[in-house]
XYZ file of C-alpha atoms in Angstrom:
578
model
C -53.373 -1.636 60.940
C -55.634 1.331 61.290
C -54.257 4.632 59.396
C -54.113 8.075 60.912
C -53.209 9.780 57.852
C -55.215 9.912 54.523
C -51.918 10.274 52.721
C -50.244 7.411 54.535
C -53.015 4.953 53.363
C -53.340 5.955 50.078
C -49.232 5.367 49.937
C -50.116 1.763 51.227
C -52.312 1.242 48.371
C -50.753 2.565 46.168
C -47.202 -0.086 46.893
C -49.696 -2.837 46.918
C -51.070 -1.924 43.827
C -47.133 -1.464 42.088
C -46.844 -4.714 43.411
C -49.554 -6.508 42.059
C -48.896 -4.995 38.442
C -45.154 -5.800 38.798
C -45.858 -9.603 39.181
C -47.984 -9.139 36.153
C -45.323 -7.236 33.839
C -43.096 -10.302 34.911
C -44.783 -12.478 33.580
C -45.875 -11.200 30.468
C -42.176 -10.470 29.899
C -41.405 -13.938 30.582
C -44.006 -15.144 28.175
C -42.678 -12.901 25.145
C -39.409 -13.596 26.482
C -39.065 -17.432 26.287
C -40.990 -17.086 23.172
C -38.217 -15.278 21.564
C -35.608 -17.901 23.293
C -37.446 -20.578 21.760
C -37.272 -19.393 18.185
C -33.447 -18.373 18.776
C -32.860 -22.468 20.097
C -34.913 -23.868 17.766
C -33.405 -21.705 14.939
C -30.091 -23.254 16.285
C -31.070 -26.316 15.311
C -32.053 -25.735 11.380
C -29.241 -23.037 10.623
C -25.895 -21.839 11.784
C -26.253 -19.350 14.100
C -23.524 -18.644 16.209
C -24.106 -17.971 19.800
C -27.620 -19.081 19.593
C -27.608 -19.760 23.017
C -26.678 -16.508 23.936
C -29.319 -15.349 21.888
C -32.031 -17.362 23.791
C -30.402 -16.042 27.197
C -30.293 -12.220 26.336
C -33.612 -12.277 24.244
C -35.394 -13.597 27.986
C -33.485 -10.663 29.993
C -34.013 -7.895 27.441
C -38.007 -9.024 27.682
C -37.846 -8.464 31.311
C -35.592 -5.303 31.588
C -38.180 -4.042 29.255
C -41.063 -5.172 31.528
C -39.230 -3.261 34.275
C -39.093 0.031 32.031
C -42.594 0.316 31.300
C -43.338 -1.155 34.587
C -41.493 2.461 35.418
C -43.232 4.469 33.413
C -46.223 2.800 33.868
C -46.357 3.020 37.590
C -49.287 3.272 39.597
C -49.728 7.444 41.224
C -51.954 8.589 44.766
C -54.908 9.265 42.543
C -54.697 5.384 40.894
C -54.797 4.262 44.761
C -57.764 6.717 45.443
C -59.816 5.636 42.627
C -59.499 1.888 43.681
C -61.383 2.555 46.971
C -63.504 4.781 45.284
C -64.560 2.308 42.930
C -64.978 -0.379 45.570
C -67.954 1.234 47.427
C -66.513 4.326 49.301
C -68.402 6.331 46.782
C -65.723 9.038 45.818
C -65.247 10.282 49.162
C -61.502 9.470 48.731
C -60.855 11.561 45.263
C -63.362 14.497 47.450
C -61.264 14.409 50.555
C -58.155 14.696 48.037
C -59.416 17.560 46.518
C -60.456 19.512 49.863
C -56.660 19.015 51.378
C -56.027 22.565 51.583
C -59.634 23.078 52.418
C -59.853 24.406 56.720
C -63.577 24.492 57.348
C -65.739 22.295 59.124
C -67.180 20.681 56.782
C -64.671 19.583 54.795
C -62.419 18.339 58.206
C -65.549 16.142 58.737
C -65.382 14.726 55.455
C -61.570 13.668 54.961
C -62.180 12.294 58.732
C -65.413 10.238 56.892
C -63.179 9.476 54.130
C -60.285 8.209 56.428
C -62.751 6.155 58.627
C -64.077 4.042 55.620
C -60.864 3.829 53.940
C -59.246 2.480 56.711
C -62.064 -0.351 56.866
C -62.156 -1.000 53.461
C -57.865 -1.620 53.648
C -58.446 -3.857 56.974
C -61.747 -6.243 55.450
C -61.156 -6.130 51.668
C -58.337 -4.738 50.674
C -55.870 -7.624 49.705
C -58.667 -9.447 47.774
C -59.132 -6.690 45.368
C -55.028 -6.180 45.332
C -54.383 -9.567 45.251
C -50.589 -11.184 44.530
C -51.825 -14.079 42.709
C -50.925 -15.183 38.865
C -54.151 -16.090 36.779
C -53.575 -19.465 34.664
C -53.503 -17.906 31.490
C -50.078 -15.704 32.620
C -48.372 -18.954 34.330
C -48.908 -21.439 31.952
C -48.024 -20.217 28.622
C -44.413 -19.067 30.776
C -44.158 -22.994 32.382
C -44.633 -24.295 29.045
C -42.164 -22.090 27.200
C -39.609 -22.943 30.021
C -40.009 -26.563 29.544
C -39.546 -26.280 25.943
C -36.740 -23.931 26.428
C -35.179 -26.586 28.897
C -35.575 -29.423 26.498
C -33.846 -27.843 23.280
C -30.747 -26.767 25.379
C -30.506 -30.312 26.854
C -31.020 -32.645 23.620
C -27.984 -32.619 21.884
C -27.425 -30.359 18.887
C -25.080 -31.461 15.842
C -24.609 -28.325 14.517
C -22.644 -27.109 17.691
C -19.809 -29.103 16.259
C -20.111 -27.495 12.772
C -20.270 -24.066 14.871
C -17.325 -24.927 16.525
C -15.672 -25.639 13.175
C -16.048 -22.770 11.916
C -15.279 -20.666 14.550
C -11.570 -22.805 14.639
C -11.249 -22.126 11.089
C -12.096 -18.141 11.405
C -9.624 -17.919 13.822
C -6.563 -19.738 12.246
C -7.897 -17.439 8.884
C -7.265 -14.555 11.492
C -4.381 -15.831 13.059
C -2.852 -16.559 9.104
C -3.650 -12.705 8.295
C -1.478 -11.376 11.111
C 1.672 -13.721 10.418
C 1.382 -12.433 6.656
C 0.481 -8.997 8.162
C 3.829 -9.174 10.419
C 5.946 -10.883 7.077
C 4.912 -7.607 5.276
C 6.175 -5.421 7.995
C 9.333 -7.381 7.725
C 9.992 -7.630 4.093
C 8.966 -3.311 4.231
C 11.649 -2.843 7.007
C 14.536 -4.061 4.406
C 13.017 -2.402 0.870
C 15.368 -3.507 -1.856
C 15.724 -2.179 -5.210
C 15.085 -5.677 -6.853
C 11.492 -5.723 -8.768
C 10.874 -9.350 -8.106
C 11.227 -8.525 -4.440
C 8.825 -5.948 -4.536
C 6.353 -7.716 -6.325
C 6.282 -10.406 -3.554
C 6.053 -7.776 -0.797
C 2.837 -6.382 -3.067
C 1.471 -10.109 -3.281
C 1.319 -10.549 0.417
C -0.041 -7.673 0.857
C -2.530 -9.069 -1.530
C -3.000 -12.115 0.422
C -3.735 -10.115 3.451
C -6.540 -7.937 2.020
C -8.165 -12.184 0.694
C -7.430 -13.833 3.848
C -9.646 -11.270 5.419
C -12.253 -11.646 3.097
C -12.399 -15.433 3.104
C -14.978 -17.297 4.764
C -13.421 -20.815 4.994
C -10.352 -22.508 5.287
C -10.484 -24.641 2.143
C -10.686 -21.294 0.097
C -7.667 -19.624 2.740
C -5.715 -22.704 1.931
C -6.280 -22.037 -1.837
C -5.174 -18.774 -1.358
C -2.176 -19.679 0.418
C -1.112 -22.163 -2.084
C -1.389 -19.042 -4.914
C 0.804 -17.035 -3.296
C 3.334 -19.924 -2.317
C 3.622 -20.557 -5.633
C 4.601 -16.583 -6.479
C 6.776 -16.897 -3.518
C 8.436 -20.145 -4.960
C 8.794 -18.431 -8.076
C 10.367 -15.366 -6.299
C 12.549 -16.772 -4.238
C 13.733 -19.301 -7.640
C 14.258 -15.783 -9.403
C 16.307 -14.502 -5.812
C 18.558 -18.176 -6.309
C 19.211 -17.825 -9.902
C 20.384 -14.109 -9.345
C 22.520 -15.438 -6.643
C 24.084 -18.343 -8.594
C 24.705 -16.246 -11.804
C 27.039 -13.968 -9.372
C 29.277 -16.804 -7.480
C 29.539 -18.174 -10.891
C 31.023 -15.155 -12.277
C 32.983 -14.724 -9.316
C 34.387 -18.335 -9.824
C 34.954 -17.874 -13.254
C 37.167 -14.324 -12.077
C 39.758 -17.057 -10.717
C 40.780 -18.713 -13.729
C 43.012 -15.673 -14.219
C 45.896 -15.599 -11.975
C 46.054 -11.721 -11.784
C 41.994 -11.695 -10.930
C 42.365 -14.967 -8.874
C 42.679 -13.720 -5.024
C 39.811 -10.765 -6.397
C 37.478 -13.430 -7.154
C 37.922 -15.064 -4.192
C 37.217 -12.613 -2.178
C 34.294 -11.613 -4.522
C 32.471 -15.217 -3.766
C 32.830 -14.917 -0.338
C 31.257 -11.418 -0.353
C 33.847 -9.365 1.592
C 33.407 -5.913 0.310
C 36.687 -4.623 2.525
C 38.526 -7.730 1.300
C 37.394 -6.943 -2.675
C 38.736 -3.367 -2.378
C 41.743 -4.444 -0.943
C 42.622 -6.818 -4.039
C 41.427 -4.319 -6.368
C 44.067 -2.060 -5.248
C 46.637 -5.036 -5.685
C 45.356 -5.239 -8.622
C 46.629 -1.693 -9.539
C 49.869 -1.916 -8.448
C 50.346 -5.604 -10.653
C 49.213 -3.698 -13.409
C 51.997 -1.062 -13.215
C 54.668 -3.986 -13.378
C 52.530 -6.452 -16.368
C 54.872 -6.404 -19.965
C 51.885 -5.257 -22.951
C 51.110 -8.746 -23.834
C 49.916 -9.062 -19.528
C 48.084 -6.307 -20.107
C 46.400 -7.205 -23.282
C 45.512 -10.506 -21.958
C 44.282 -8.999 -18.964
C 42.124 -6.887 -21.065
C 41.239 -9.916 -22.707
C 39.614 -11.398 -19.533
C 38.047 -8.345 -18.553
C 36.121 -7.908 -21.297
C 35.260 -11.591 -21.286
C 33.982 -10.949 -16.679
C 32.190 -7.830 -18.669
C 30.012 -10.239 -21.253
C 28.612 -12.105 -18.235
C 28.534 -9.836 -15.664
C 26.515 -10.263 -12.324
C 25.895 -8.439 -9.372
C 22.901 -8.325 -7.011
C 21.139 -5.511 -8.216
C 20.405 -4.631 -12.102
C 22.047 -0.889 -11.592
C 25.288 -2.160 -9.736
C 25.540 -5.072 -12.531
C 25.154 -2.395 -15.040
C 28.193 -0.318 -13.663
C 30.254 -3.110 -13.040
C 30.062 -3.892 -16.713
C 30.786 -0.306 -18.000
C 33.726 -0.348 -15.459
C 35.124 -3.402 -16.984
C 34.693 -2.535 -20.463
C 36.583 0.930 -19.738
C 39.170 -0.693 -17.621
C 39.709 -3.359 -20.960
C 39.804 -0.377 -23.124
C 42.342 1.444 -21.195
C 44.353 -1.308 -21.163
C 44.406 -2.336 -24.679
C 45.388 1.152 -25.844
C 48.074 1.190 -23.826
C 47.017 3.782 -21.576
C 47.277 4.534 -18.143
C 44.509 2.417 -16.476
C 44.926 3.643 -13.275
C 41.580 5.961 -12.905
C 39.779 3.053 -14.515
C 41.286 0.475 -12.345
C 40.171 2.917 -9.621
C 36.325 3.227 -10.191
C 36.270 -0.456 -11.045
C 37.561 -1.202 -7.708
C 34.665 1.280 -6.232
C 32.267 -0.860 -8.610
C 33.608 -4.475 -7.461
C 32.877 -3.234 -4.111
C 29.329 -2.150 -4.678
C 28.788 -5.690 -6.486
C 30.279 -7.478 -3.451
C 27.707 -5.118 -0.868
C 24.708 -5.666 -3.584
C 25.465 -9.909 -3.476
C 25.551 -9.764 0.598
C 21.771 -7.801 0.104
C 20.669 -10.300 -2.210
C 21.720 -13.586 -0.390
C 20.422 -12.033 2.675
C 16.867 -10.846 0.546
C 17.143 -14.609 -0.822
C 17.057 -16.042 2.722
C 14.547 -13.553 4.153
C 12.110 -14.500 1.085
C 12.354 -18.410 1.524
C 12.099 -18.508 5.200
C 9.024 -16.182 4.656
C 8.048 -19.027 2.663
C 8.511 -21.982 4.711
C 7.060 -20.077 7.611
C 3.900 -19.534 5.731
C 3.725 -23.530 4.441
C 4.381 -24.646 8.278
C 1.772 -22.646 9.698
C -0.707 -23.740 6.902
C 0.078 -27.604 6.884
C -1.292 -28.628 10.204
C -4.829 -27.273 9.147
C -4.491 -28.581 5.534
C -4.105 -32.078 6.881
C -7.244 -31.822 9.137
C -9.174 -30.648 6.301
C -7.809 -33.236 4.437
C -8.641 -35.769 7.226
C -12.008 -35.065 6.963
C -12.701 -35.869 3.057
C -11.502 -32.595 1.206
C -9.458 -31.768 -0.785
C -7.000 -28.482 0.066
C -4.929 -28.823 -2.735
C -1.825 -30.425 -4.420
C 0.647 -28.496 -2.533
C -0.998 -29.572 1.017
C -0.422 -33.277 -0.040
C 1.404 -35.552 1.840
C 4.795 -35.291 0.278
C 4.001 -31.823 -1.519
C 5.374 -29.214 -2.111
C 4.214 -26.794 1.285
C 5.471 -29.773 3.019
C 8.937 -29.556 1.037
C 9.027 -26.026 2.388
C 8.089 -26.706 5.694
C 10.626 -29.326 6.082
C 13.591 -27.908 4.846
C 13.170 -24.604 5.486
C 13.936 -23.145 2.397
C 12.416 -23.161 -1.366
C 13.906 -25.249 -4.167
C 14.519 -23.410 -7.426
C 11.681 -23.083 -10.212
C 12.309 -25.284 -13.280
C 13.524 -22.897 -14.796
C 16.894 -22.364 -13.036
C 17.734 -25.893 -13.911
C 18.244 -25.027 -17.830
C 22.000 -24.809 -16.972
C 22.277 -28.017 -15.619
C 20.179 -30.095 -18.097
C 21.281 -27.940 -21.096
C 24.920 -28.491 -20.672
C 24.807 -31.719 -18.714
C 28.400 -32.616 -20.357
C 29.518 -29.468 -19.586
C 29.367 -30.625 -15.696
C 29.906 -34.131 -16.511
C 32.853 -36.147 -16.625
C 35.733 -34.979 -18.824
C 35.133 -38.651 -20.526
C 31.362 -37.690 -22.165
C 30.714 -34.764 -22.759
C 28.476 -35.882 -25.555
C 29.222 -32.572 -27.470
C 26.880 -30.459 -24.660
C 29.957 -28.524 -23.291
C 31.288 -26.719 -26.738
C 31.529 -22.964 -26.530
C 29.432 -21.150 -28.609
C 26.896 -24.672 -29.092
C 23.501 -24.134 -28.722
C 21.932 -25.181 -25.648
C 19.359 -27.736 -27.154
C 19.892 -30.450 -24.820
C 18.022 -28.387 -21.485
C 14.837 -29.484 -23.602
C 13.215 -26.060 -21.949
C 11.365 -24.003 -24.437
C 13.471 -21.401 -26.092
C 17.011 -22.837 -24.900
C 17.669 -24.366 -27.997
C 17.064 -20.950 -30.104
C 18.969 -18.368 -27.257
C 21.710 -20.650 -26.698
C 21.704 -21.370 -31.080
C 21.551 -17.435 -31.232
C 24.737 -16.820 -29.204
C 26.351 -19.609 -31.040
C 25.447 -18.316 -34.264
C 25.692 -14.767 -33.661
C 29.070 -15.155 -32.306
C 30.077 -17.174 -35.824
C 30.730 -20.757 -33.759
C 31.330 -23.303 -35.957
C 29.390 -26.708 -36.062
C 25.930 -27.475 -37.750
C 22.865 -29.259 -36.397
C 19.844 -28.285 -34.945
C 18.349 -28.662 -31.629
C 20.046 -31.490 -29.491
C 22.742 -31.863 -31.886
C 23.970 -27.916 -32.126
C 25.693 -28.298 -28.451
C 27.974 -29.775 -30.725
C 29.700 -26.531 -32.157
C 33.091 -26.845 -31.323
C 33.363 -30.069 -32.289
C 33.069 -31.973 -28.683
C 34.722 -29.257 -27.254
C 35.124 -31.599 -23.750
C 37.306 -34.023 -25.438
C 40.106 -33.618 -27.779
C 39.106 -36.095 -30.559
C 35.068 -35.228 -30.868
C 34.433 -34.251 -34.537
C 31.297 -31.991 -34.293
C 29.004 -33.805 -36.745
C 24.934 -33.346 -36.926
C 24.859 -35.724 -33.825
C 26.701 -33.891 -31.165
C 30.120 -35.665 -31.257
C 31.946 -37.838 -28.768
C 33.346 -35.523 -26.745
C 36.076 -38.181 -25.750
C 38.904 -36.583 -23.615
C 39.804 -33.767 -21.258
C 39.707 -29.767 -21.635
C 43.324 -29.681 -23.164
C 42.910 -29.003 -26.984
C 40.046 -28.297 -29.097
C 39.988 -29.593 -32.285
C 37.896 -27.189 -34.801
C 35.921 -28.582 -37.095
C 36.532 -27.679 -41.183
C 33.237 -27.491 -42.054
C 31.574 -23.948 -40.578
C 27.684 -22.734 -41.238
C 28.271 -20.052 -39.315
C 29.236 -17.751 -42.086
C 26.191 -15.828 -42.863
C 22.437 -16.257 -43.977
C 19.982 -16.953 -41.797
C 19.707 -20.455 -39.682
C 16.471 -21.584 -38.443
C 16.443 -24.495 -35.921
C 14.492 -27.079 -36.376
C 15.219 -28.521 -33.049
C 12.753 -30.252 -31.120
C 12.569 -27.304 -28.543
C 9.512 -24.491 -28.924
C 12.259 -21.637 -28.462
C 13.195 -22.239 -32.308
C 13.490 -19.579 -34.784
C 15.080 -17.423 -37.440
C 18.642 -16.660 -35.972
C 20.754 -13.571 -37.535
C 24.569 -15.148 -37.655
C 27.289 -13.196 -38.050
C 30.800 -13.482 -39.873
C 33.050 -16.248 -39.314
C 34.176 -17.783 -36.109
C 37.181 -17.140 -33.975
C 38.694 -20.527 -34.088
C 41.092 -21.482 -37.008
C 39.618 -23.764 -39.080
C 41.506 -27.624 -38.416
C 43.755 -25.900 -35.431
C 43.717 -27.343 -32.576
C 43.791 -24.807 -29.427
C 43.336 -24.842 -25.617
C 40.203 -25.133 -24.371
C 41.323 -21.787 -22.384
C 41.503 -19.789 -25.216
C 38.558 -21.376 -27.580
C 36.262 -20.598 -24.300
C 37.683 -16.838 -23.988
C 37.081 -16.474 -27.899
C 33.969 -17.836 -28.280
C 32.575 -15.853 -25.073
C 33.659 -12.551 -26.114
C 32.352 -13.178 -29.461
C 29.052 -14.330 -28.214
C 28.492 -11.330 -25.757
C 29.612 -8.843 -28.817
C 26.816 -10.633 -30.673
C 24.541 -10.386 -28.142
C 24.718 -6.741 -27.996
C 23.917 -6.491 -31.644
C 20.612 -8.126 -31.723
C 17.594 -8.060 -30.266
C 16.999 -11.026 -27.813
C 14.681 -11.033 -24.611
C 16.514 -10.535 -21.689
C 15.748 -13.981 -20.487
C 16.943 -15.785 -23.540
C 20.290 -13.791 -23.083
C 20.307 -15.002 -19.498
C 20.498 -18.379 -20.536
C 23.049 -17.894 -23.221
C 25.149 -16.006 -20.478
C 24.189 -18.752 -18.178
C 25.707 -21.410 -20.551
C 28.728 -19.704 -21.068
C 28.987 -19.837 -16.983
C 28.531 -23.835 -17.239
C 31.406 -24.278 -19.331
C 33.992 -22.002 -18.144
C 37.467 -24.102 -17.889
C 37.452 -23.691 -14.186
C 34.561 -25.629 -13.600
């Protein structure tokens, strides 16, 4: 093709010649390219790299986009192409003829003609040899070789893509057990509640949120987990025992046939219905002779020693609002404003035991829902030769949880049950556990025997003996012929009369058990007990004593609040209606 135009043919060139170096840049991109690709696959097979493939892929298209880009800047101009002839034997006429463009005269006409007329038979004879599209070995081989290498370390198998695909499972169920404690947090915020032990378990999981983010594997997430299952378990325990200590002082509000249809409605947590038989309550009182009242006074101040509610500052009314409403009564005042705010505080109780059953159930299904969604991944770990943990075992306690949906008390709520077994127990062996005002020795938990002792002692109970034996106080209080030795009694018989023992060591001084619990220790009694010495009484009115005198004692000293809880919890055990 023959060129009429100097411009046109250097424009020619000048493509050819972007061509050529183009085909070059490629490859030299390739080369650094599947250099890098190699290290990222072959890195993939000594270390854990996630998405080393990728790595290889992107590291051969970045080499070549950045070919491209100097390729761009790099790109060949009209005076590149003009040089190239000129160097190949046309002798600078082409950069001349450039240079006299603009030029008009003769002269220089003649030479751009010149300058077309050789450049137009250098383009036809020589041109694509100098501008040739060929690939020199040393550009093609080093890129075949890198692509067969690439080729062969993406085929061969590679064991660490299982391990990769391990651990990018177990960051995932890490991330997908963050946002189910993330949404139990929002839940447990939506209903705040004034109980501490609540709010510490909202604060733990939020805990567990801010580690499950920062935890690498699952064996330390499932470690984690188990920690705060634990504090749940204890939390939710805490949440059971609350709940238990207030139906049991709404059952023992029944014994009394004046308080009876009030307690019922207490225990089934009917706030309207509570009101309601407060205000019968008020109107019965208005008709009851002075002994009524005083025994109704009697019994109030008894529901005041162990009162419960299901928060600490309704339980704290409720107790002031008995003790006034007792007061009034015994002086023979009118009762009837008392009467009145107790009925406002019975109500708040029954609202306050709703929010803590419904706290109770919120906090153990938060539990169970954490265990379920934890145990399928604990048993693969497990599966594969680890060990996740005692609470992950087949049989354990996260599968407990998961199972039934709910947590089982902590330990420690069962101090009632093993520390008054006889209280519970047939009427036939009470093996001197169920005496009022006996210490609690038999729960073999540490400190029953001296908080349980230091009601009984406080509150002047009669009967010796230390540790297992001091349950023994009242003489087998469950039977009507136990005689309340060192060894706990008998206990033969039914609740109908107590026998009192003659002997009484709760008269002053100071008695230290020597029990085989570790709650043991130097126990202030006071003066002598309320039971006549050698009478024999009803159980109804030995219980009554000996409870009122233990909660007056218990005001006078100086016990931790959880050795009065199981003092107040024994007292609950052994209440005539049960």
């Amino acid at each position: 093709m023959k060129y009429t135009s100097l411009d046109d043919l250097l424009q020619s060139v000048k493509l050819r010649l972007l061509k050529a170096k183009g085909l070059d840049y490629l490859f030299r991109s390739l080369t650094i390219g599947i250099a890098f690709a190699c290290l990222w696959l072959l890195g993939g097979r000594f270390f854990l790299i996630s998405g080393y493939r990728y790595g290889a892929i992107i590291s051969v298209g970045a080499a070549v986009v950045i070919g491209a880009a100097w390729l761009f800047l790099q790109r060949p101009k009209i005076i590149d192409a003009a040089r190239l002839l000129d160097q190949h034997g046309l002798d600078d006429r082409i950069s001349t003829a450039l240079l006299s463009t603009r030029q008009t005269s003769i002269v220089a006409a003649l030479q751009r003609q010149d300058a077309l007329d050789q450049a137009n038979g250098f383009v036809a004879k020589r041109l694509k040899a100098v501008v040739a599209f060929s690939v020199p070995r040393r550009r093609w081989i080093p890129v075949a070789a890198g692509l067969m290498i690439a080729g062969g370390l993406l085929i061969l198998p590679n064991s660490n893509d299982a391990a990769l695909l391990h651990v990018k499972k177990d960051k995932q169920w890490i991330e997908d057990e963050r946002k189910q404690v993330a949404e139990l947090v929002k839940e447990l915020a939506a209903k705040p509640s004034p109980l501490p032990v609540t709010k510490q378990m909202t604060e733990d999981l939020k805990e567990l949120e801010k580690r499950l983010s920062q935890t690498p594997t699952t064996a330390k997430a499932l470690e984690e987990l188990e920690k705060s299952l634990k504090k749940m378990e204890a939390a939710v325990g805490e949440l059971e025992k609350q709940q238990r200590h207030a139906e049991q002082w709404a059952e023992s509000m029944q014994r009394t046939e004046a308080l009876r249809e009030l307690g019922k409605s207490l225990a089934q947590k009917n706030a309207e219905s509570v009101q309601r038989e407060a205000a019968k309550l008020a109107e019965q009182v208005q008709k009851m002779t002075p002994q009524q009242k005083q025994q109704l006074a009697s019994e109030l101040e008894r529901l005041a020693a162990s009162a419960a509610a299901g928060s600490p500052d309704a339980e704290q009314q409720l107790r002031q609002q008995l003790q006034q409403a007792a007061s009034a009564l015994r002086s023979g005042e009118d009762a009837a404003e008392q009467l009145s705010q107790l009925q406002a505080g019975l109500a708040a109780a029954s609202a306050a035991q709703q929010a803590l059953a419904q706290q109770q159930a919120q906090a153990a299904g938060a539990a169970a829902s954490l265990a379920a969604g934890a145990l399928p991944q604990a048993r693969e770990l497990a599966a594969s030769g680890a060990q996740p943990g005692q609470a992950w075992a087949t049989g354990g306690r996260a599968e407990q949880l998961a199972a039934a949906g709910s947590t089982a008390a902590p330990s420690a709520s069962a101090l009632p049950a093993a520390g008054v077994a006889g209280a519970s127990a047939a009427p036939s062996s009470g093996a001197g556990a169920t005496a009022p005002g006996g210490g609690a020795g038999t729960s073999g938990a540490a400190g029953a025997n001296g908080a349980a002792g230091a009601g009984a002692g406080a509150g002047g109970a009669p009967g010796g003996g230390t540790g297992a034996n001091a349950a023994a106080g009242a003489g087998g209080a469950s039977g009507g012929s136990g005689a309340g030795g060192t060894q706990g009694g008998t206990g033969a018989g039914s609740r109908g009369l107590v026998a009192t023992p003659r002997e009484r060591f709760g008269t002053g001084g100071t008695y230290i058990d020597g029990g085989p619990s570790r709650g043991g220790g130097e126990v202030s009694q006071g003066g002598s007990a309320p039971a006549i010495d050698g009478a024999s009484r009803p159980y109804e009115d030995v219980y009554a004593d000996y409870a009122a005198e233990a909660s007056s004692s218990l005001n006078r000293t100086e016990l931790p609040q959880h050795m009065q809880n199981i003092v107040r919890d024994y007292f609950l055990e052994i209440q005539p209606q049960r």
